[in-house]
Amino acid sequence: MDIPRIFTITESAHRIHNPFTPEKFATLGEALRLKSGARILDLGSGSGEMLCTWARDYGVVGTGIDMSQLFTEQAKQRARELGVDDQVKFIHDDAAGYVADEKVDVAACVGATWIAGGVAGTIELLARSLRAGGIILIGEPYWRQLPPTEDVAKGCLANAISDFLMLPELLASFDHVGCDVVEMVLADQDGWDRYEAAKWLTMRLWLEANPDDEFAKEVRAKLTTEPGRYAAFTREFLGWGVFALMPR
Ligand code: SAH
């Protein structure tokens, strides 16, 4: 079981697989007023940077589940590097339907809400692991500017304009499923550059090391077109944020 190989090629050197920076994760951790010993569940934990740095900085404990074998290995490695491998655990598995044995203080899905069929389904899934009074974290894109045409949405690698909402509507959608929005930290264009532009150097170095790989043609084509596509579309139109919710 694994995610499509193209992601593990282009994002193999990323510690954070979304437009957040280490500073944004630190801001979010502080905003949540995390207490030492707080228990966190993270579905789609990627390379584990959120859990590992919060374990180091705030003394939290937790479990991350991710379908990428490579990212899960990197998460375990990062936990050892930061000396928090007794506080955090990473499991290589499909997170669809995953419910924690022991209720958690924070239940998170940061940039992988397709795991439960979208934002509403993911909130419902996370709520099943959450203690009363706990916090749900959802990382999700929104339109900074509404794309004028469906082609512009496709340029942002969305299927359609209807894939995402504008920020006020996204916030209202949390209210509609019975949650208070109690905090949020939004990514910015510099963060998008870190996420997207870092893929370009990774692709170039991968191509030099793997010229005969069956993916080389696809990666070559992507490296050529991605900077222009990103600058014209994603960077201008797509926002991203992490929203802290408390069920009412
Ligand atoms: N939250 C992480 C990663 C976000 S990227 C971070 O902030 O860095 C989305 C992640 O979801 C990837 O790591 C991908 O491997 C993982 N993923 C995709 N489908 C999944 C599934 N069904 N179950 C668990 N993880 C999944």
Short mmCIF file of C-alpha atoms and ligand atoms in Angstrom, two decimals:
data_model
loop_
_atom_site.label_atom_id
_atom_site.label_comp_id
_atom_site.label_asym_id
_atom_site.label_seq_id
_atom_site.Cartn_x
_atom_site.Cartn_y
_atom_site.Cartn_z
CA MET A 1 0.00 0.00 0.00
CA ASP A 2 1.39 3.38 -0.92
CA ILE A 3 0.57 6.78 -2.44
CA PRO A 4 1.34 7.46 -6.16
CA ARG A 5 5.08 7.44 -6.75
CA ILE A 6 5.20 10.94 -8.28
CA PHE A 7 4.60 12.45 -4.80
CA THR A 8 7.40 10.48 -3.20
CA ILE A 9 9.70 11.71 -5.97
CA THR A 10 8.76 15.40 -5.91
CA GLU A 11 8.32 15.68 -2.12
CA SER A 12 11.09 13.33 -0.94
CA ALA A 13 13.08 16.23 0.53
CA HIS A 14 10.11 18.02 2.15
CA ARG A 15 9.67 17.98 5.90
CA ILE A 16 6.28 19.66 5.54
CA HIS A 17 4.03 18.54 2.70
CA ASN A 18 1.84 21.63 2.48
CA PRO A 19 2.29 25.43 2.30
CA PHE A 20 2.99 25.76 6.03
CA THR A 21 6.51 26.68 7.20
CA PRO A 22 8.15 25.62 10.49
CA GLU A 23 7.23 29.08 11.83
CA LYS A 24 3.55 28.58 10.95
CA PHE A 25 3.46 25.23 12.77
CA ALA A 26 5.10 26.87 15.79
CA THR A 27 2.53 29.69 15.67
CA LEU A 28 -0.29 27.16 15.49
CA GLY A 29 1.11 25.08 18.37
CA GLU A 30 1.32 28.19 20.50
CA ALA A 31 -2.12 29.39 19.47
CA LEU A 32 -3.65 26.11 20.64
CA ARG A 33 -2.17 26.58 24.15
CA LEU A 34 -1.03 22.95 24.16
CA LYS A 35 -0.30 21.48 27.55
CA SER A 36 2.54 19.09 28.27
CA GLY A 37 1.23 15.54 27.94
CA ALA A 38 -1.62 16.52 25.59
CA ARG A 39 -2.51 13.60 23.31
CA ILE A 40 -2.69 14.17 19.56
CA LEU A 41 -3.92 12.04 16.67
CA ASP A 42 -2.73 13.06 13.19
CA LEU A 43 -4.31 11.43 10.12
CA GLY A 44 -2.12 11.89 7.04
CA SER A 45 0.87 12.82 9.19
CA GLY A 46 3.33 12.93 6.28
CA SER A 47 6.94 13.19 7.44
CA GLY A 48 5.76 13.95 10.98
CA GLU A 49 7.04 17.50 11.37
CA MET A 50 4.00 18.79 13.26
CA LEU A 51 3.94 16.00 15.84
CA CYS A 52 7.73 15.85 16.26
CA THR A 53 8.26 19.59 16.75
CA TRP A 54 5.23 19.93 19.05
CA ALA A 55 6.55 16.97 21.08
CA ARG A 56 9.87 18.79 21.40
CA ASP A 57 8.48 22.28 22.01
CA TYR A 58 5.29 21.61 23.99
CA GLY A 59 5.78 18.11 25.43
CA VAL A 60 2.79 16.61 23.61
CA VAL A 61 2.47 12.90 22.85
CA GLY A 62 0.73 11.34 19.88
CA THR A 63 0.25 9.06 16.93
CA GLY A 64 0.49 9.80 13.21
CA ILE A 65 -0.88 7.60 10.44
CA ASP A 66 0.20 7.93 6.84
CA MET A 67 -0.16 5.87 3.70
CA SER A 68 3.30 6.77 2.36
CA GLN A 69 5.96 4.33 3.45
CA LEU A 70 8.73 6.82 2.68
CA PHE A 71 7.13 9.70 4.60
CA THR A 72 6.39 7.42 7.58
CA GLU A 73 10.03 6.30 7.66
CA GLN A 74 11.11 9.94 7.50
CA ALA A 75 8.76 10.76 10.38
CA LYS A 76 10.30 8.03 12.57
CA GLN A 77 13.76 9.27 11.65
CA ARG A 78 12.78 12.85 12.53
CA ALA A 79 11.43 11.72 15.91
CA ARG A 80 14.78 10.06 16.71
CA GLU A 81 16.64 13.15 15.49
CA LEU A 82 14.64 15.43 17.81
CA GLY A 83 14.82 12.95 20.69
CA VAL A 84 11.04 12.54 20.91
CA ASP A 85 10.68 8.94 19.73
CA ASP A 86 9.37 7.98 23.19
CA GLN A 87 6.54 10.54 22.77
CA VAL A 88 5.34 10.02 19.20
CA LYS A 89 4.49 6.95 17.15
CA PHE A 90 4.12 6.74 13.36
CA ILE A 91 2.09 4.04 11.64
CA HIS A 92 2.23 3.24 7.93
CA ASP A 93 -1.43 2.61 7.06
CA ASP A 94 -4.53 3.90 5.35
CA ALA A 95 -6.10 6.41 7.77
CA ALA A 96 -9.60 6.01 6.29
CA GLY A 97 -11.91 5.03 9.16
CA TYR A 98 -9.15 5.19 11.78
CA VAL A 99 -10.43 5.79 15.33
CA ALA A 100 -8.07 6.01 18.32
CA ASP A 101 -8.40 3.47 21.17
CA GLU A 102 -7.91 6.21 23.73
CA LYS A 103 -9.62 9.61 23.24
CA VAL A 104 -7.31 12.48 22.27
CA ASP A 105 -7.08 16.17 23.15
CA VAL A 106 -6.35 17.16 19.54
CA ALA A 107 -7.50 15.23 16.46
CA ALA A 108 -5.91 16.52 13.25
CA CYS A 109 -6.02 16.07 9.51
CA VAL A 110 -3.73 18.67 8.00
CA GLY A 111 -4.04 18.63 4.23
CA ALA A 112 -5.58 15.23 3.55
CA THR A 113 -9.36 15.60 3.98
CA TRP A 114 -10.01 13.23 1.05
CA ILE A 115 -9.24 10.50 3.61
CA ALA A 116 -12.87 10.69 4.75
CA GLY A 117 -14.50 12.07 1.61
CA GLY A 118 -14.02 15.78 2.29
CA VAL A 119 -14.07 18.29 5.14
CA ALA A 120 -17.43 17.28 6.70
CA GLY A 121 -16.65 13.55 6.63
CA THR A 122 -13.18 14.14 8.07
CA ILE A 123 -14.57 16.23 10.94
CA GLU A 124 -17.01 13.42 11.68
CA LEU A 125 -14.21 10.82 11.63
CA LEU A 126 -11.88 12.89 13.84
CA ALA A 127 -14.71 13.62 16.30
CA ARG A 128 -14.94 9.88 17.04
CA SER A 129 -11.42 9.97 18.55
CA LEU A 130 -11.87 13.27 20.40
CA ARG A 131 -12.44 13.74 24.12
CA ALA A 132 -15.21 16.13 25.21
CA GLY A 133 -13.82 19.65 25.00
CA GLY A 134 -11.02 18.64 22.61
CA ILE A 135 -9.90 20.39 19.44
CA ILE A 136 -10.16 19.25 15.82
CA LEU A 137 -7.58 20.57 13.34
CA ILE A 138 -8.40 20.72 9.65
CA GLY A 139 -5.86 21.86 7.05
CA GLU A 140 -7.60 22.79 3.84
CA PRO A 141 -7.24 24.96 0.71
CA TYR A 142 -9.62 27.82 -0.10
CA TRP A 143 -9.81 30.33 -2.93
CA ARG A 144 -7.93 33.55 -2.19
CA GLN A 145 -9.52 34.87 -5.36
CA LEU A 146 -12.39 33.12 -7.09
CA PRO A 147 -11.08 31.68 -10.41
CA PRO A 148 -12.82 33.53 -13.26
CA THR A 149 -13.09 30.31 -15.31
CA GLU A 150 -13.01 26.56 -14.80
CA ASP A 151 -9.73 26.50 -16.75
CA VAL A 152 -8.12 28.69 -14.10
CA ALA A 153 -9.33 26.25 -11.41
CA LYS A 154 -7.76 23.42 -13.42
CA GLY A 155 -4.56 25.47 -13.64
CA CYS A 156 -4.55 25.30 -9.82
CA LEU A 157 -4.78 21.48 -10.18
CA ALA A 158 -8.36 21.51 -8.88
CA ASN A 159 -10.98 19.52 -10.80
CA ALA A 160 -13.41 22.43 -10.69
CA ILE A 161 -14.09 25.78 -9.01
CA SER A 162 -16.54 23.89 -6.79
CA ASP A 163 -13.67 21.86 -5.22
CA PHE A 164 -12.93 24.73 -2.82
CA LEU A 165 -14.72 27.62 -1.10
CA MET A 166 -13.76 31.21 -0.40
CA LEU A 167 -12.49 31.73 3.16
CA PRO A 168 -15.76 33.14 4.64
CA GLU A 169 -17.74 30.25 3.13
CA LEU A 170 -15.20 27.69 4.37
CA LEU A 171 -15.51 29.11 7.89
CA ALA A 172 -19.32 29.04 7.58
CA SER A 173 -19.16 25.40 6.51
CA PHE A 174 -17.57 24.49 9.87
CA ASP A 175 -20.47 26.23 11.63
CA HIS A 176 -22.93 24.27 9.47
CA VAL A 177 -21.53 20.94 10.73
CA GLY A 178 -21.90 22.09 14.35
CA CYS A 179 -18.38 23.34 15.13
CA ASP A 180 -17.09 26.59 16.58
CA VAL A 181 -14.01 27.90 14.77
CA VAL A 182 -11.77 28.76 17.74
CA GLU A 183 -8.46 29.53 16.00
CA MET A 184 -6.87 29.61 12.57
CA VAL A 185 -3.42 30.06 11.07
CA LEU A 186 -3.22 30.80 7.35
CA ALA A 187 -0.37 30.03 4.96
CA ASP A 188 0.99 32.82 2.77
CA GLN A 189 2.62 33.01 -0.64
CA ASP A 190 6.12 32.60 0.83
CA GLY A 191 4.92 29.34 2.36
CA TRP A 192 3.48 28.25 -0.98
CA ASP A 193 6.88 28.98 -2.54
CA ARG A 194 8.57 26.76 0.05
CA TYR A 195 6.16 23.93 -0.71
CA GLU A 196 6.09 24.23 -4.51
CA ALA A 197 9.49 25.65 -5.45
CA ALA A 198 11.28 23.10 -3.25
CA LYS A 199 9.87 20.40 -5.56
CA TRP A 200 11.74 21.88 -8.53
CA LEU A 201 15.22 21.39 -7.13
CA THR A 202 14.22 17.94 -5.87
CA MET A 203 13.01 17.04 -9.39
CA ARG A 204 16.18 18.35 -11.03
CA LEU A 205 18.45 16.42 -8.66
CA TRP A 206 16.30 13.30 -9.01
CA LEU A 207 16.56 13.53 -12.83
CA GLU A 208 20.32 13.74 -12.64
CA ALA A 209 20.46 10.68 -10.40
CA ASN A 210 17.78 8.68 -12.29
CA PRO A 211 18.05 9.50 -16.01
CA ASP A 212 16.80 6.07 -17.12
CA ASP A 213 13.92 5.69 -14.68
CA GLU A 214 10.50 5.06 -16.24
CA PHE A 215 9.28 8.27 -14.53
CA ALA A 216 12.08 10.44 -15.95
CA LYS A 217 10.02 11.71 -18.89
CA GLU A 218 7.12 12.73 -16.67
CA VAL A 219 9.38 14.41 -14.13
CA ARG A 220 11.28 16.20 -16.93
CA ALA A 221 8.02 17.56 -18.35
CA LYS A 222 6.82 18.65 -14.93
CA LEU A 223 10.05 20.44 -14.09
CA THR A 224 9.77 22.41 -17.32
CA THR A 225 6.16 23.53 -16.86
CA GLU A 226 5.64 23.68 -13.11
CA PRO A 227 7.25 27.05 -12.27
CA GLY A 228 5.11 28.88 -14.83
CA ARG A 229 1.92 27.03 -13.94
CA TYR A 230 2.46 27.62 -10.24
CA ALA A 231 3.17 31.34 -10.63
CA ALA A 232 0.18 31.93 -12.91
CA PHE A 233 -2.38 29.91 -10.97
CA THR A 234 -1.79 28.30 -7.57
CA ARG A 235 0.28 31.16 -6.16
CA GLU A 236 -2.34 33.76 -7.07
CA PHE A 237 -5.60 31.94 -6.53
CA LEU A 238 -5.19 29.31 -3.85
CA GLY A 239 -5.02 29.93 -0.13
CA TRP A 240 -4.45 27.34 2.56
CA GLY A 241 -4.92 27.27 6.30
CA VAL A 242 -5.30 25.18 9.40
CA PHE A 243 -8.57 25.68 11.28
CA ALA A 244 -9.09 24.76 14.93
CA LEU A 245 -12.62 23.60 15.69
CA MET A 246 -14.53 22.66 18.80
CA PRO A 247 -17.76 20.67 18.32
CA ARG A 248 -20.72 22.36 20.01
N1 SAH B 1 -0.02 16.53 7.32
C1 SAH B 1 1.25 16.35 6.62
C2 SAH B 1 1.11 15.80 5.20
C3 SAH B 1 0.11 16.48 4.30
S1 SAH B 1 0.18 15.89 2.62
C4 SAH B 1 2.02 17.64 6.63
O1 SAH B 1 1.49 18.66 7.06
O2 SAH B 1 3.18 17.67 6.20
C5 SAH B 1 -1.02 14.60 2.60
C6 SAH B 1 -0.54 13.31 3.24
O3 SAH B 1 -1.61 12.38 3.24
C7 SAH B 1 0.63 12.61 2.54
O4 SAH B 1 1.64 12.39 3.47
C8 SAH B 1 0.04 11.29 2.03
O5 SAH B 1 0.97 10.23 2.07
C9 SAH B 1 -1.08 11.07 3.02
N2 SAH B 1 -2.21 10.24 2.59
C10 SAH B 1 -2.86 10.26 1.42
N3 SAH B 1 -3.90 9.39 1.44
C11 SAH B 1 -3.90 8.81 2.68
C12 SAH B 1 -4.70 7.83 3.34
N4 SAH B 1 -5.74 7.26 2.72
N5 SAH B 1 -4.39 7.49 4.61
C13 SAH B 1 -3.33 8.04 5.25
N6 SAH B 1 -2.54 8.98 4.69
C14 SAH B 1 -2.82 9.35 3.42
#
